[in-house]
Amino acid sequence: MNPKAHEPASLPVPEPIALAQSEALAATLRAEVAAAGGWLPFDRYMERTLYAPGLGYYSGGARKFGLFADDGSDFVTAPEMSPLFAATLARAVGEALAASGTRALMEFGAGTGRLAAGVMLALEALGVPFDSYAIVDLSGELRERQRETIAQLAPHLAARVQWLDALPAQFEGVVIGNEVLDAMPVRLFARKDAVWHERGVSVNMEVNGGGALQFSDRPAMSGLDADWTQSVPGSVLAQIEGSEDYVTETHEAALAFTRTICTMLVRGAAIFIDYGFPHGEYYHAQRVQGTLMCHYRHRAHGDPFLYPGLQDITAHVEFSGIAQAGVEAGADLLGYTSQARFLMNAGITEVLGEIDPHDAARFLPAANAVQKLVSESEMGELFKVIAFSRGIDATIAAFARGDRSHTL
Ligand SMILES: C[S@@+](CC[C@H](N)C(=O)[O-])C[C@H]1O[C@@H](n2cnc3c(N)ncnc32)[C@H](O)[C@@H]1O
């Protein structure tokens, strides 16, 4: 996902049935705000709008992933853009399986199932043995879509796939997750007149008859409070230079997730691909508006209260925190680099070279997709790859050149 920002007013209006579903979610959110005393932290709001059973964006039947707004989708991800992404990632996955002597895969947030099918097919073609492919997704609704995609694209491998409702205590193998960390709820903070506030959600009863959900700031704990400066938000915010007005996010859910994965992983690797920056860039004094972003019909804007449950809400990933969380949980940092560098190192040009250039109908779209995946002005630089490992002595080829771990 990487569309240009738009004014909410210029976005297409959803169908009446979708609007009714969104209004049903908004009503439950207004009730939840009231029950909480008039104010909800933003991470709770984001969690409900994305994952509330039957009504949230990822659990309420929206089409989500696709190439065009006309098909009812909201954004495109790398595995949807081209099978070359999965085929190239599989080369790194295969190397990590071999280096750790493991034969199991686990994917988080598997979307339509295209990445799962593509990785399994490529591993098979590369002759890398694997026994199982577990999928973990908060969205039960997507399971059916994943099952259909895998049955269609890789029917002979479907028996190796299983969907997990709970994580095992220990896992030996390779974990992957594309654009999963950015879908985890964030807390919002706003510095106003040099004082930090937590930005949450309240209901403005003067709008809309039943009331409208809106941002509401309340002072965060004092910078002098010892607990506050040692907490995740306090320690992060205290380091942001300057005193001008500033809005940003903190990522407790993504940090907890990383700790869980890196604790569970007793042998193998975990590879996450997403858009974001290291700490210094993320919390740069000039990034005054944070990175919260909403996606609706392939357009990006900044209003999380528009059509709750019908649009995606994301924030960029702060990779220094992710690296620290994984290492504190006992894993090694295997590598951190740009998506462009990772894919080039893993051999995306060789994967492209397997397509006959005289077969223009196949070659040209594939070459075009490779360009989007690695170009600095498209996904190549904004997207990063971070990987953790246990029981792998050397690094893998995908991080052999251009590793940026020192920038974290
Ligand atoms: C932006 S989509 C990416 C889908 C897919 N990986 C792709 O690249 O097309 C984010 C996915 O992450 C899932 N997700 C978010 N938090 C998760 C968690 N804690 N565990 C498992 N899946 C999660 C969502 O349900 C959703 O399917």
PDB file of C-alpha atoms and ligand atoms in Angstrom, residues 1 51 58 65 75 77-80 107-112 115 136-139 142 146 177-185 257 312 314, ligand 1:
ATOM      1  CA  MET A   1       0.000   0.000   0.000  1.00  0.00           C
ATOM      2  CA  TYR A  51     -11.179  -6.468  14.184  1.00  0.00           C
ATOM      3  CA  TYR A  58     -10.657  -7.221   8.653  1.00  0.00           C
ATOM      4  CA  PHE A  65      -6.877  -6.407  -1.157  1.00  0.00           C
ATOM      5  CA  PHE A  75      -5.094  -1.249  -1.309  1.00  0.00           C
ATOM      6  CA  THR A  77       0.179  -5.389  -1.282  1.00  0.00           C
ATOM      7  CA  ALA A  78       3.351  -6.889  -2.759  1.00  0.00           C
ATOM      8  CA  PRO A  79       2.075 -10.510  -2.922  1.00  0.00           C
ATOM      9  CA  GLU A  80      -1.064  -9.274  -4.722  1.00  0.00           C
ATOM     10  CA  GLU A 107       2.608 -17.040   8.230  1.00  0.00           C
ATOM     11  CA  PHE A 108       0.908 -14.223  10.129  1.00  0.00           C
ATOM     12  CA  GLY A 109      -1.860 -12.175   8.488  1.00  0.00           C
ATOM     13  CA  ALA A 110      -1.988 -14.211   5.273  1.00  0.00           C
ATOM     14  CA  GLY A 111      -4.389 -11.899   3.386  1.00  0.00           C
ATOM     15  CA  THR A 112      -5.854 -13.625   0.339  1.00  0.00           C
ATOM     16  CA  LEU A 115       1.794 -15.392  -0.504  1.00  0.00           C
ATOM     17  CA  VAL A 136      -2.408 -17.312  11.894  1.00  0.00           C
ATOM     18  CA  ASP A 137      -4.839 -14.487  11.154  1.00  0.00           C
ATOM     19  CA  LEU A 138      -7.028 -12.407  13.411  1.00  0.00           C
ATOM     20  CA  SER A 139      -9.588 -12.378  10.639  1.00  0.00           C
ATOM     21  CA  LEU A 142     -10.122 -14.315   5.507  1.00  0.00           C
ATOM     22  CA  GLN A 146      -7.099 -18.198   1.837  1.00  0.00           C
ATOM     23  CA  GLY A 177       4.543 -11.710   7.886  1.00  0.00           C
ATOM     24  CA  ASN A 178       3.997  -9.141   5.144  1.00  0.00           C
ATOM     25  CA  GLU A 179       2.324  -5.882   6.208  1.00  0.00           C
ATOM     26  CA  VAL A 180       1.175  -7.344   9.525  1.00  0.00           C
ATOM     27  CA  LEU A 181       2.999  -5.064  11.960  1.00  0.00           C
ATOM     28  CA  ASP A 182       1.436  -1.948  10.395  1.00  0.00           C
ATOM     29  CA  ALA A 183      -2.044  -3.380  11.028  1.00  0.00           C
ATOM     30  CA  MET A 184      -1.531  -3.494  14.806  1.00  0.00           C
ATOM     31  CA  PRO A 185      -3.256  -0.859  16.962  1.00  0.00           C
ATOM     32  CA  PHE A 257       3.641  -9.329  19.208  1.00  0.00           C
ATOM     33  CA  ASP A 312      -8.163   0.336   6.684  1.00  0.00           C
ATOM     34  CA  THR A 314      -2.488   1.777   9.667  1.00  0.00           C
TER      35      THR A 314
HETATM   36  C1  LIG B   1      -2.493  -5.331   5.557  1.00  0.00           C
HETATM   37  S1  LIG B   1      -3.054  -6.981   5.760  1.00  0.00           S
HETATM   38  C2  LIG B   1      -1.752  -7.843   4.936  1.00  0.00           C
HETATM   39  C3  LIG B   1      -2.186  -9.139   4.324  1.00  0.00           C
HETATM   40  C4  LIG B   1      -1.147  -9.947   3.551  1.00  0.00           C
HETATM   41  N1  LIG B   1      -0.029 -10.316   4.366  1.00  0.00           N
HETATM   42  C5  LIG B   1      -0.678  -9.236   2.306  1.00  0.00           C
HETATM   43  O1  LIG B   1       0.477  -8.824   2.273  1.00  0.00           O
HETATM   44  O2  LIG B   1      -1.458  -9.099   1.368  1.00  0.00           O
HETATM   45  C6  LIG B   1      -2.793  -7.277   7.469  1.00  0.00           C
HETATM   46  C7  LIG B   1      -3.203  -8.640   7.960  1.00  0.00           C
HETATM   47  O3  LIG B   1      -2.645  -8.851   9.241  1.00  0.00           O
HETATM   48  C8  LIG B   1      -3.588  -9.518  10.062  1.00  0.00           C
HETATM   49  N2  LIG B   1      -3.201  -9.329  11.467  1.00  0.00           N
HETATM   50  C9  LIG B   1      -3.121  -8.182  12.163  1.00  0.00           C
HETATM   51  N3  LIG B   1      -2.709  -8.402  13.430  1.00  0.00           N
HETATM   52  C10 LIG B   1      -2.485  -9.738  13.518  1.00  0.00           C
HETATM   53  C11 LIG B   1      -2.040 -10.606  14.573  1.00  0.00           C
HETATM   54  N4  LIG B   1      -1.749 -10.131  15.775  1.00  0.00           N
HETATM   55  N5  LIG B   1      -1.940 -11.923  14.314  1.00  0.00           N
HETATM   56  C12 LIG B   1      -2.239 -12.401  13.095  1.00  0.00           C
HETATM   57  N6  LIG B   1      -2.677 -11.651  12.064  1.00  0.00           N
HETATM   58  C13 LIG B   1      -2.805 -10.319  12.272  1.00  0.00           C
HETATM   59  C14 LIG B   1      -4.906  -8.914   9.616  1.00  0.00           C
HETATM   60  O4  LIG B   1      -6.007  -9.710   9.994  1.00  0.00           O
HETATM   61  C15 LIG B   1      -4.704  -8.860   8.104  1.00  0.00           C
HETATM   62  O5  LIG B   1      -5.058 -10.056   7.499  1.00  0.00           O
END
